[in-house]
PDB file of C-alpha atoms in Angstrom:
ATOM      1  CA  UNK A   1     -34.607  33.258 310.890  1.00 90.00           C
ATOM      2  CA  UNK A   2     -37.875  32.604 313.289  1.00 92.00           C
ATOM      3  CA  UNK A   3     -39.520  30.002 314.381  1.00 95.00           C
ATOM      4  CA  UNK A   4     -42.226  31.257 311.841  1.00 96.00           C
ATOM      5  CA  UNK A   5     -40.613  32.277 309.123  1.00 97.00           C
ATOM      6  CA  UNK A   6     -41.122  30.644 306.244  1.00 98.00           C
ATOM      7  CA  UNK A   7     -38.986  28.426 305.021  1.00 98.00           C
ATOM      8  CA  UNK A   8     -38.801  26.426 301.702  1.00 98.00           C
ATOM      9  CA  UNK A   9     -36.871  23.215 301.572  1.00 98.00           C
ATOM     10  CA  UNK A  10     -36.293  22.170 297.999  1.00 98.00           C
ATOM     11  CA  UNK A  11     -35.037  18.308 297.668  1.00 96.00           C
ATOM     12  CA  UNK A  12     -37.335  17.513 301.048  1.00 96.00           C
ATOM     13  CA  UNK A  13     -37.556  13.794 299.943  1.00 92.00           C
ATOM     14  CA  UNK A  14     -33.930  13.444 299.676  1.00 89.00           C
ATOM     15  CA  UNK A  15     -31.269  12.574 301.573  1.00 90.00           C
ATOM     16  CA  UNK A  16     -29.819  15.968 302.779  1.00 94.00           C
ATOM     17  CA  UNK A  17     -33.233  17.637 302.435  1.00 95.00           C
ATOM     18  CA  UNK A  18     -35.573  15.260 304.503  1.00 94.00           C
ATOM     19  CA  UNK A  19     -32.892  15.398 307.578  1.00 94.00           C
ATOM     20  CA  UNK A  20     -32.839  19.329 307.024  1.00 97.00           C
ATOM     21  CA  UNK A  21     -36.838  18.843 307.316  1.00 97.00           C
ATOM     22  CA  UNK A  22     -36.960  16.930 310.455  1.00 95.00           C
ATOM     23  CA  UNK A  23     -34.150  18.896 312.105  1.00 96.00           C
ATOM     24  CA  UNK A  24     -36.312  22.220 311.793  1.00 98.00           C
ATOM     25  CA  UNK A  25     -39.362  20.571 312.868  1.00 97.00           C
ATOM     26  CA  UNK A  26     -37.567  18.967 316.038  1.00 96.00           C
ATOM     27  CA  UNK A  27     -36.227  22.608 316.798  1.00 96.00           C
ATOM     28  CA  UNK A  28     -39.852  23.868 316.750  1.00 97.00           C
ATOM     29  CA  UNK A  29     -40.130  26.101 313.162  1.00 97.00           C
ATOM     30  CA  UNK A  30     -43.847  25.546 312.066  1.00 94.00           C
ATOM     31  CA  UNK A  31     -43.921  27.145 308.698  1.00 97.00           C
ATOM     32  CA  UNK A  32     -42.224  24.870 306.459  1.00 98.00           C
ATOM     33  CA  UNK A  33     -42.915  24.476 302.729  1.00 98.00           C
ATOM     34  CA  UNK A  34     -42.550  21.329 301.203  1.00 97.00           C
ATOM     35  CA  UNK A  35     -43.543  19.941 297.271  1.00 97.00           C
ATOM     36  CA  UNK A  36     -43.220  16.768 295.819  1.00 95.00           C
ATOM     37  CA  UNK A  37     -42.108  17.069 291.900  1.00 94.00           C
ATOM     38  CA  UNK A  38     -44.989  15.690 290.969  1.00 95.00           C
ATOM     39  CA  UNK A  39     -46.422  18.946 292.622  1.00 97.00           C
ATOM     40  CA  UNK A  40     -43.410  21.516 292.270  1.00 97.00           C
ATOM     41  CA  UNK A  41     -41.516  20.156 288.798  1.00 97.00           C
ATOM     42  CA  UNK A  42     -38.114  22.640 289.639  1.00 97.00           C
ATOM     43  CA  UNK A  43     -37.055  21.879 285.774  1.00 97.00           C
ATOM     44  CA  UNK A  44     -39.537  24.368 284.254  1.00 97.00           C
ATOM     45  CA  UNK A  45     -38.939  27.924 284.867  1.00 97.00           C
ATOM     46  CA  UNK A  46     -42.774  28.926 284.583  1.00 98.00           C
ATOM     47  CA  UNK A  47     -43.461  26.413 287.359  1.00 98.00           C
ATOM     48  CA  UNK A  48     -41.332  27.291 289.542  1.00 98.00           C
ATOM     49  CA  UNK A  49     -41.868  30.851 289.305  1.00 98.00           C
ATOM     50  CA  UNK A  50     -45.641  30.461 289.724  1.00 98.00           C
ATOM     51  CA  UNK A  51     -44.346  28.881 292.683  1.00 98.00           C
ATOM     52  CA  UNK A  52     -42.419  32.106 294.040  1.00 98.00           C
ATOM     53  CA  UNK A  53     -45.133  34.409 293.550  1.00 98.00           C
ATOM     54  CA  UNK A  54     -47.815  32.292 295.242  1.00 98.00           C
ATOM     55  CA  UNK A  55     -45.771  31.535 298.555  1.00 97.00           C
ATOM     56  CA  UNK A  56     -42.992  33.939 298.668  1.00 97.00           C
ATOM     57  CA  UNK A  57     -40.918  32.351 301.210  1.00 98.00           C
ATOM     58  CA  UNK A  58     -38.588  34.171 303.534  1.00 98.00           C
ATOM     59  CA  UNK A  59     -35.465  31.591 303.437  1.00 98.00           C
ATOM     60  CA  UNK A  60     -34.888  28.385 300.965  1.00 98.00           C
ATOM     61  CA  UNK A  61     -32.649  25.704 301.278  1.00 98.00           C
ATOM     62  CA  UNK A  62     -31.555  24.471 298.001  1.00 98.00           C
ATOM     63  CA  UNK A  63     -31.204  20.792 298.403  1.00 97.00           C
ATOM     64  CA  UNK A  64     -33.216  19.789 295.478  1.00 96.00           C
ATOM     65  CA  UNK A  65     -30.233  17.897 292.443  1.00 93.00           C
ATOM     66  CA  UNK A  66     -29.565  14.780 290.685  1.00 87.00           C
ATOM     67  CA  UNK A  67     -26.983  12.783 293.031  1.00 82.00           C
ATOM     68  CA  UNK A  68     -25.224   9.716 292.417  1.00 77.00           C
ATOM     69  CA  UNK A  69     -22.126   7.244 292.928  1.00 74.00           C
ATOM     70  CA  UNK A  70     -19.586   7.178 290.048  1.00 75.00           C
ATOM     71  CA  UNK A  71     -21.265   4.548 288.131  1.00 78.00           C
ATOM     72  CA  UNK A  72     -24.161   7.012 287.537  1.00 78.00           C
ATOM     73  CA  UNK A  73     -22.086  10.095 287.073  1.00 81.00           C
ATOM     74  CA  UNK A  74     -20.187   8.463 284.110  1.00 84.00           C
ATOM     75  CA  UNK A  75     -23.234   7.088 282.805  1.00 88.00           C
ATOM     76  CA  UNK A  76     -25.653  10.231 282.559  1.00 86.00           C
ATOM     77  CA  UNK A  77     -23.385  13.389 282.482  1.00 94.00           C
ATOM     78  CA  UNK A  78     -26.072  14.840 280.146  1.00 95.00           C
ATOM     79  CA  UNK A  79     -28.930  14.714 282.359  1.00 94.00           C
ATOM     80  CA  UNK A  80     -26.601  15.371 285.267  1.00 94.00           C
ATOM     81  CA  UNK A  81     -25.075  18.874 283.801  1.00 96.00           C
ATOM     82  CA  UNK A  82     -29.084  19.794 282.557  1.00 97.00           C
ATOM     83  CA  UNK A  83     -31.024  18.778 285.618  1.00 97.00           C
ATOM     84  CA  UNK A  84     -28.506  19.973 287.884  1.00 96.00           C
ATOM     85  CA  UNK A  85     -28.146  23.259 285.672  1.00 97.00           C
ATOM     86  CA  UNK A  86     -31.824  23.809 285.591  1.00 98.00           C
ATOM     87  CA  UNK A  87     -32.803  23.601 289.058  1.00 98.00           C
ATOM     88  CA  UNK A  88     -30.569  25.989 290.603  1.00 97.00           C
ATOM     89  CA  UNK A  89     -30.962  28.922 287.799  1.00 98.00           C
ATOM     90  CA  UNK A  90     -34.577  28.247 288.152  1.00 98.00           C
ATOM     91  CA  UNK A  91     -34.814  28.528 292.268  1.00 98.00           C
ATOM     92  CA  UNK A  92     -31.958  31.304 292.650  1.00 98.00           C
ATOM     93  CA  UNK A  93     -33.368  33.486 290.181  1.00 98.00           C
ATOM     94  CA  UNK A  94     -36.421  33.353 292.020  1.00 98.00           C
ATOM     95  CA  UNK A  95     -35.457  33.641 294.856  1.00 98.00           C
ATOM     96  CA  UNK A  96     -33.438  36.587 294.140  1.00 98.00           C
ATOM     97  CA  UNK A  97     -36.970  38.414 291.830  1.00 98.00           C
ATOM     98  CA  UNK A  98     -39.222  37.609 294.953  1.00 98.00           C
ATOM     99  CA  UNK A  99     -37.122  39.164 297.462  1.00 97.00           C
ATOM    100  CA  UNK A 100     -35.754  35.601 299.783  1.00 98.00           C
ATOM    101  CA  UNK A 101     -33.910  37.072 302.444  1.00 97.00           C
ATOM    102  CA  UNK A 102     -31.343  34.163 302.991  1.00 97.00           C
ATOM    103  CA  UNK A 103     -30.783  31.179 300.351  1.00 98.00           C
ATOM    104  CA  UNK A 104     -28.362  28.269 301.216  1.00 98.00           C
ATOM    105  CA  UNK A 105     -27.185  26.098 298.348  1.00 98.00           C
ATOM    106  CA  UNK A 106     -25.962  23.038 298.750  1.00 96.00           C
ATOM    107  CA  UNK A 107     -22.923  22.227 296.813  1.00 94.00           C
ATOM    108  CA  UNK A 108     -20.628  18.893 296.878  1.00 90.00           C
ATOM    109  CA  UNK A 109     -17.195  18.159 297.779  1.00 88.00           C
ATOM    110  CA  UNK A 110     -16.545  16.930 293.770  1.00 88.00           C
ATOM    111  CA  UNK A 111     -16.291  20.822 292.782  1.00 94.00           C
ATOM    112  CA  UNK A 112     -12.227  20.878 293.851  1.00 93.00           C
ATOM    113  CA  UNK A 113      -9.759  19.488 291.258  1.00 92.00           C
ATOM    114  CA  UNK A 114      -9.013  15.967 291.191  1.00 87.00           C
ATOM    115  CA  UNK A 115      -5.486  16.314 292.450  1.00 88.00           C
ATOM    116  CA  UNK A 116      -6.089  19.096 294.567  1.00 90.00           C
ATOM    117  CA  UNK A 117      -3.864  19.611 297.511  1.00 94.00           C
ATOM    118  CA  UNK A 118      -5.360  17.617 300.775  1.00 93.00           C
ATOM    119  CA  UNK A 119      -7.280  18.698 302.972  1.00 96.00           C
ATOM    120  CA  UNK A 120      -9.269  20.832 299.854  1.00 96.00           C
ATOM    121  CA  UNK A 121      -9.575  24.603 301.222  1.00 97.00           C
ATOM    122  CA  UNK A 122     -12.096  26.752 299.623  1.00 97.00           C
ATOM    123  CA  UNK A 123      -9.966  29.009 298.205  1.00 96.00           C
ATOM    124  CA  UNK A 124      -8.681  26.048 295.917  1.00 97.00           C
ATOM    125  CA  UNK A 125     -11.802  26.245 293.659  1.00 97.00           C
ATOM    126  CA  UNK A 126     -11.321  26.404 289.909  1.00 96.00           C
ATOM    127  CA  UNK A 127      -6.999  25.708 290.192  1.00 96.00           C
ATOM    128  CA  UNK A 128      -7.002  22.631 288.284  1.00 95.00           C
ATOM    129  CA  UNK A 129      -8.663  20.148 286.607  1.00 94.00           C
ATOM    130  CA  UNK A 130     -11.754  18.294 287.372  1.00 93.00           C
ATOM    131  CA  UNK A 131     -12.148  14.453 288.514  1.00 87.00           C
ATOM    132  CA  UNK A 132     -13.459  12.800 284.556  1.00 87.00           C
ATOM    133  CA  UNK A 133     -16.015  10.524 286.168  1.00 86.00           C
ATOM    134  CA  UNK A 134     -17.931  13.203 287.740  1.00 87.00           C
ATOM    135  CA  UNK A 135     -16.758  16.617 285.646  1.00 93.00           C
ATOM    136  CA  UNK A 136     -20.451  17.241 284.649  1.00 94.00           C
ATOM    137  CA  UNK A 137     -21.926  17.094 287.844  1.00 94.00           C
ATOM    138  CA  UNK A 138     -19.205  19.526 289.661  1.00 94.00           C
ATOM    139  CA  UNK A 139     -19.515  21.677 286.677  1.00 96.00           C
ATOM    140  CA  UNK A 140     -23.236  22.176 287.238  1.00 97.00           C
ATOM    141  CA  UNK A 141     -22.302  22.404 291.195  1.00 97.00           C
ATOM    142  CA  UNK A 142     -19.564  25.380 290.580  1.00 97.00           C
ATOM    143  CA  UNK A 143     -22.367  27.163 288.451  1.00 97.00           C
ATOM    144  CA  UNK A 144     -24.518  27.363 291.254  1.00 97.00           C
ATOM    145  CA  UNK A 145     -21.764  28.479 293.875  1.00 97.00           C
ATOM    146  CA  UNK A 146     -21.015  31.229 291.234  1.00 97.00           C
ATOM    147  CA  UNK A 147     -24.842  31.767 290.507  1.00 97.00           C
ATOM    148  CA  UNK A 148     -24.978  32.703 294.443  1.00 97.00           C
ATOM    149  CA  UNK A 149     -21.504  34.689 294.826  1.00 96.00           C
ATOM    150  CA  UNK A 150     -22.503  36.892 291.655  1.00 97.00           C
ATOM    151  CA  UNK A 151     -25.867  37.869 292.792  1.00 97.00           C
ATOM    152  CA  UNK A 152     -24.700  38.827 296.169  1.00 96.00           C
ATOM    153  CA  UNK A 153     -22.163  41.163 294.176  1.00 96.00           C
ATOM    154  CA  UNK A 154     -24.718  42.540 291.821  1.00 97.00           C
ATOM    155  CA  UNK A 155     -28.251  42.350 293.894  1.00 97.00           C
ATOM    156  CA  UNK A 156     -27.086  42.228 297.149  1.00 96.00           C
ATOM    157  CA  UNK A 157     -28.593  38.810 297.798  1.00 97.00           C
ATOM    158  CA  UNK A 158     -27.780  37.057 300.931  1.00 97.00           C
ATOM    159  CA  UNK A 159     -26.831  33.657 299.381  1.00 97.00           C
ATOM    160  CA  UNK A 160     -24.650  31.013 300.580  1.00 95.00           C
ATOM    161  CA  UNK A 161     -23.145  27.626 299.254  1.00 97.00           C
ATOM    162  CA  UNK A 162     -21.809  24.976 301.828  1.00 97.00           C
ATOM    163  CA  UNK A 163     -19.920  22.072 300.333  1.00 96.00           C
ATOM    164  CA  UNK A 164     -20.535  18.751 302.226  1.00 95.00           C
ATOM    165  CA  UNK A 165     -18.209  15.917 302.128  1.00 94.00           C
ATOM    166  CA  UNK A 166     -19.612  12.509 301.174  1.00 90.00           C
ATOM    167  CA  UNK A 167     -22.817  12.044 303.324  1.00 92.00           C
ATOM    168  CA  UNK A 168     -24.746   8.965 303.980  1.00 95.00           C
ATOM    169  CA  UNK A 169     -27.694   8.147 306.782  1.00 95.00           C
ATOM    170  CA  UNK A 170     -31.513   7.433 306.912  1.00 89.00           C
ATOM    171  CA  UNK A 171     -33.144   8.189 303.586  1.00 87.00           C
ATOM    172  CA  UNK A 172     -30.188   7.215 301.544  1.00 89.00           C
ATOM    173  CA  UNK A 173     -30.251   5.809 298.239  1.00 86.00           C
ATOM    174  CA  UNK A 174     -29.353   1.808 298.107  1.00 89.00           C
ATOM    175  CA  UNK A 175     -29.790   1.252 294.305  1.00 85.00           C
ATOM    176  CA  UNK A 176     -26.313  -0.467 293.373  1.00 81.00           C
ATOM    177  CA  UNK A 177     -26.479   0.989 290.138  1.00 75.00           C
ATOM    178  CA  UNK A 178     -26.835   4.751 291.225  1.00 73.00           C
ATOM    179  CA  UNK A 179     -25.641   4.818 294.663  1.00 77.00           C
ATOM    180  CA  UNK A 180     -22.812   6.222 296.890  1.00 83.00           C
ATOM    181  CA  UNK A 181     -19.696   3.992 297.923  1.00 89.00           C
ATOM    182  CA  UNK A 182     -20.890   3.601 301.451  1.00 94.00           C
ATOM    183  CA  UNK A 183     -25.265   3.010 300.821  1.00 93.00           C
ATOM    184  CA  UNK A 184     -23.945   0.714 297.829  1.00 92.00           C
ATOM    185  CA  UNK A 185     -21.357  -1.220 300.464  1.00 95.00           C
ATOM    186  CA  UNK A 186     -24.053  -1.699 303.355  1.00 96.00           C
ATOM    187  CA  UNK A 187     -26.469  -3.239 301.169  1.00 95.00           C
ATOM    188  CA  UNK A 188     -23.755  -5.461 299.520  1.00 95.00           C
ATOM    189  CA  UNK A 189     -22.906  -6.718 302.564  1.00 97.00           C
ATOM    190  CA  UNK A 190     -26.420  -7.048 304.077  1.00 96.00           C
ATOM    191  CA  UNK A 191     -26.998  -9.238 301.130  1.00 95.00           C
ATOM    192  CA  UNK A 192     -24.446 -11.015 301.158  1.00 97.00           C
ATOM    193  CA  UNK A 193     -24.991 -11.750 304.755  1.00 96.00           C
ATOM    194  CA  UNK A 194     -28.782 -13.128 303.962  1.00 94.00           C
ATOM    195  CA  UNK A 195     -27.548 -15.169 301.066  1.00 95.00           C
ATOM    196  CA  UNK A 196     -25.056 -16.864 303.082  1.00 94.00           C
ATOM    197  CA  UNK A 197     -22.095 -15.610 299.925  1.00 95.00           C
ATOM    198  CA  UNK A 198     -18.816 -16.548 300.596  1.00 94.00           C
ATOM    199  CA  UNK A 199     -17.228 -12.924 299.533  1.00 95.00           C
ATOM    200  CA  UNK A 200     -18.473  -9.473 298.273  1.00 95.00           C
ATOM    201  CA  UNK A 201     -17.119  -7.981 294.925  1.00 93.00           C
ATOM    202  CA  UNK A 202     -16.159  -4.025 295.351  1.00 94.00           C
ATOM    203  CA  UNK A 203     -15.178  -1.502 292.589  1.00 89.00           C
ATOM    204  CA  UNK A 204     -11.685  -0.133 292.383  1.00 93.00           C
ATOM    205  CA  UNK A 205      -7.981  -1.276 294.507  1.00 95.00           C
ATOM    206  CA  UNK A 206      -9.472   0.477 297.698  1.00 95.00           C
ATOM    207  CA  UNK A 207      -6.600   2.734 298.220  1.00 96.00           C
ATOM    208  CA  UNK A 208      -8.676   5.860 297.515  1.00 93.00           C
ATOM    209  CA  UNK A 209      -9.114   8.074 300.547  1.00 92.00           C
ATOM    210  CA  UNK A 210     -12.825   9.272 301.673  1.00 94.00           C
ATOM    211  CA  UNK A 211     -13.776  11.133 303.938  1.00 96.00           C
ATOM    212  CA  UNK A 212     -17.732  10.703 305.383  1.00 97.00           C
ATOM    213  CA  UNK A 213     -20.421  12.940 307.470  1.00 97.00           C
ATOM    214  CA  UNK A 214     -23.908  11.296 308.751  1.00 97.00           C
ATOM    215  CA  UNK A 215     -26.537  13.477 307.351  1.00 96.00           C
ATOM    216  CA  UNK A 216     -27.864  14.394 310.627  1.00 96.00           C
ATOM    217  CA  UNK A 217     -24.855  16.453 311.339  1.00 97.00           C
ATOM    218  CA  UNK A 218     -25.000  17.846 307.768  1.00 97.00           C
ATOM    219  CA  UNK A 219     -28.525  19.180 308.775  1.00 97.00           C
ATOM    220  CA  UNK A 220     -27.218  20.872 311.929  1.00 97.00           C
ATOM    221  CA  UNK A 221     -24.722  22.674 309.864  1.00 97.00           C
ATOM    222  CA  UNK A 222     -27.041  23.683 307.113  1.00 97.00           C
ATOM    223  CA  UNK A 223     -29.612  24.937 309.732  1.00 97.00           C
ATOM    224  CA  UNK A 224     -26.527  26.609 311.642  1.00 97.00           C
ATOM    225  CA  UNK A 225     -25.178  28.275 308.767  1.00 96.00           C
ATOM    226  CA  UNK A 226     -28.533  29.598 307.638  1.00 96.00           C
ATOM    227  CA  UNK A 227     -29.148  31.431 311.059  1.00 93.00           C
ATOM    228  CA  UNK A 228     -25.831  33.657 309.852  1.00 90.00           C
ATOM    229  CA  UNK A 229     -27.418  36.648 308.102  1.00 82.00           C
ATOM    230  CA  UNK A 230     -25.154  38.117 306.041  1.00 83.00           C
ATOM    231  CA  UNK A 231     -21.964  35.379 306.101  1.00 85.00           C
ATOM    232  CA  UNK A 232     -21.127  35.027 302.197  1.00 84.00           C
ATOM    233  CA  UNK A 233     -18.167  33.142 302.060  1.00 89.00           C
ATOM    234  CA  UNK A 234     -18.698  29.223 300.942  1.00 94.00           C
ATOM    235  CA  UNK A 235     -17.958  26.912 303.391  1.00 96.00           C
ATOM    236  CA  UNK A 236     -16.538  23.264 303.295  1.00 97.00           C
ATOM    237  CA  UNK A 237     -18.917  21.050 305.868  1.00 97.00           C
ATOM    238  CA  UNK A 238     -17.054  17.657 306.914  1.00 97.00           C
ATOM    239  CA  UNK A 239     -15.226  16.127 309.750  1.00 96.00           C
ATOM    240  CA  UNK A 240     -12.154  16.746 308.717  1.00 94.00           C
ATOM    241  CA  UNK A 241     -10.862  13.181 308.777  1.00 96.00           C
ATOM    242  CA  UNK A 242     -11.010  10.235 306.156  1.00 96.00           C
ATOM    243  CA  UNK A 243     -10.406   6.415 305.757  1.00 97.00           C
ATOM    244  CA  UNK A 244      -9.573   4.019 303.237  1.00 97.00           C
ATOM    245  CA  UNK A 245     -11.729   2.644 301.257  1.00 96.00           C
ATOM    246  CA  UNK A 246     -10.965  -0.736 301.953  1.00 97.00           C
ATOM    247  CA  UNK A 247     -11.246   0.227 305.793  1.00 98.00           C
ATOM    248  CA  UNK A 248     -14.748   1.528 305.071  1.00 98.00           C
ATOM    249  CA  UNK A 249     -15.473  -1.689 303.818  1.00 97.00           C
ATOM    250  CA  UNK A 250     -14.140  -3.761 306.505  1.00 97.00           C
ATOM    251  CA  UNK A 251     -16.042  -1.129 308.974  1.00 98.00           C
ATOM    252  CA  UNK A 252     -18.869  -2.029 307.378  1.00 98.00           C
ATOM    253  CA  UNK A 253     -18.523  -5.541 307.330  1.00 97.00           C
ATOM    254  CA  UNK A 254     -17.976  -5.335 311.174  1.00 97.00           C
ATOM    255  CA  UNK A 255     -21.231  -3.463 311.780  1.00 97.00           C
ATOM    256  CA  UNK A 256     -23.320  -5.781 309.116  1.00 97.00           C
ATOM    257  CA  UNK A 257     -21.501  -9.056 310.334  1.00 97.00           C
ATOM    258  CA  UNK A 258     -20.947 -10.491 307.488  1.00 96.00           C
ATOM    259  CA  UNK A 259     -18.249 -13.028 307.759  1.00 95.00           C
ATOM    260  CA  UNK A 260     -17.237 -13.614 304.193  1.00 95.00           C
ATOM    261  CA  UNK A 261     -13.868 -12.334 302.160  1.00 95.00           C
ATOM    262  CA  UNK A 262     -13.730  -9.076 300.394  1.00 95.00           C
ATOM    263  CA  UNK A 263     -12.907  -9.268 296.561  1.00 96.00           C
ATOM    264  CA  UNK A 264     -11.673  -5.733 295.140  1.00 95.00           C
ATOM    265  CA  UNK A 265     -11.597  -5.695 290.977  1.00 95.00           C
ATOM    266  CA  UNK A 266      -8.761  -3.060 290.345  1.00 94.00           C
ATOM    267  CA  UNK A 267     -10.295  -2.937 286.378  1.00 93.00           C
ATOM    268  CA  UNK A 268     -13.056  -0.876 287.936  1.00 90.00           C
ATOM    269  CA  UNK A 269     -12.664   2.912 288.598  1.00 83.00           C
ATOM    270  CA  UNK A 270     -11.286   4.598 291.720  1.00 85.00           C
ATOM    271  CA  UNK A 271     -12.353   8.130 291.443  1.00 77.00           C
ATOM    272  CA  UNK A 272     -10.290  11.014 292.811  1.00 74.00           C
ATOM    273  CA  UNK A 273      -7.290   9.161 295.004  1.00 82.00           C
ATOM    274  CA  UNK A 274      -8.061  11.303 297.844  1.00 84.00           C
ATOM    275  CA  UNK A 275     -10.875  13.759 299.305  1.00 85.00           C
ATOM    276  CA  UNK A 276     -10.726  15.489 302.481  1.00 94.00           C
ATOM    277  CA  UNK A 277     -12.012  18.989 303.250  1.00 96.00           C
ATOM    278  CA  UNK A 278     -10.246  21.652 304.900  1.00 97.00           C
ATOM    279  CA  UNK A 279     -13.293  22.498 307.659  1.00 97.00           C
ATOM    280  CA  UNK A 280     -11.405  25.147 309.641  1.00 97.00           C
ATOM    281  CA  UNK A 281     -13.348  27.791 308.134  1.00 96.00           C
ATOM    282  CA  UNK A 282     -16.761  26.416 309.714  1.00 95.00           C
ATOM    283  CA  UNK A 283     -14.926  25.484 312.989  1.00 96.00           C
ATOM    284  CA  UNK A 284     -14.183  29.266 313.194  1.00 95.00           C
ATOM    285  CA  UNK A 285     -17.454  29.909 313.259  1.00 94.00           C
ATOM    286  CA  UNK A 286     -18.360  27.400 316.058  1.00 94.00           C
ATOM    287  CA  UNK A 287     -19.758  24.307 314.246  1.00 96.00           C
ATOM    288  CA  UNK A 288     -18.299  20.404 314.381  1.00 96.00           C
ATOM    289  CA  UNK A 289     -19.300  17.175 313.666  1.00 97.00           C
ATOM    290  CA  UNK A 290     -20.388  15.157 316.473  1.00 97.00           C
ATOM    291  CA  UNK A 291     -21.115  11.338 315.038  1.00 97.00           C
ATOM    292  CA  UNK A 292     -18.469   9.208 314.802  1.00 97.00           C
ATOM    293  CA  UNK A 293     -18.413   7.193 311.416  1.00 97.00           C
ATOM    294  CA  UNK A 294     -18.950   3.442 313.500  1.00 97.00           C
ATOM    295  CA  UNK A 295     -21.662   5.485 315.397  1.00 98.00           C
ATOM    296  CA  UNK A 296     -23.061   6.734 312.142  1.00 98.00           C
ATOM    297  CA  UNK A 297     -22.695   3.651 309.832  1.00 98.00           C
ATOM    298  CA  UNK A 298     -24.565   1.601 312.998  1.00 98.00           C
ATOM    299  CA  UNK A 299     -27.599   3.862 313.142  1.00 97.00           C
ATOM    300  CA  UNK A 300     -27.644   3.886 309.015  1.00 96.00           C
ATOM    301  CA  UNK A 301     -27.663  -0.180 309.022  1.00 97.00           C
ATOM    302  CA  UNK A 302     -30.301   0.000 311.888  1.00 96.00           C
ATOM    303  CA  UNK A 303     -32.466   2.537 309.924  1.00 95.00           C
ATOM    304  CA  UNK A 304     -32.096   0.261 306.744  1.00 95.00           C
ATOM    305  CA  UNK A 305     -32.710  -2.960 308.814  1.00 95.00           C
ATOM    306  CA  UNK A 306     -36.133  -0.879 309.969  1.00 94.00           C
ATOM    307  CA  UNK A 307     -37.143   0.375 306.603  1.00 92.00           C
ATOM    308  CA  UNK A 308     -36.457  -2.045 303.865  1.00 84.00           C
ATOM    309  CA  UNK A 309     -39.753  -2.167 302.262  1.00 79.00           C
ATOM    310  CA  UNK A 310     -39.684   1.512 301.615  1.00 76.00           C
ATOM    311  CA  UNK A 311     -35.625   2.938 301.151  1.00 75.00           C
ATOM    312  CA  UNK A 312     -34.833   3.402 297.847  1.00 62.00           C
ATOM    313  CA  UNK A 313     -33.579   0.347 295.994  1.00 58.00           C
TER     314      UNK A 313
END
């Protein structure tokens, strides 16, 4: 991938896509293609076909997806399945038809079985039952992974899938009805601090274990993998360490400066008991995460404070 290579970032407004775009610009890549949803509806097959015919991108980062936390995944299963399948089918197939040199597809750690051995290795895919709260989203993502695999097998396409752990950082979604756990907590603690609330209500028991990766590290890893021509194995991207939801809440509480108490609601779902990625495959390729969780939360909170008028909430 050369500095003047024609690179299309699908989903450049989202958490990962926006940071991939920013990192590419920082590294001096100058021929970048981005389109808003109004400009390019990825759900429409004919529109996507026309875009690839006109632009002929050489490299594609497929970061466009419908995403959300537990509540959104449970409530909108049909939309999560339909929209993600449609985007993946349209973009991956057109990338094949128009001779894209390399495509990087962003999956999700939720593709692994609910009771998967920990840490989760790439070969554990499809070895057990999925977590019911996000099975529709997971099935869509698994389909994208398999699509990349079989297009390589049948058509010799250089299409690779990466599986990020739980991501957070600048340009995250802070909407309490659809966001993931870390940004939701950050906003809750911030609002509780500003309103003088005595307590913050949190979902579940606080006992599940989760791994978190700052999106700057994720963008760096994606560009690192895009530069590896011919690499076909799916790859986990994470830190290799995890934390309980309760300890995460305490860490965010400390960063935000909220002085009240935490009340966990055990009637709300916990989701998967533990999700920790085995990152040894990526480690062998020469990449490691650099940003600690506390530093990442501090950066994210500062960004939140600086961008409150424009954030998704």
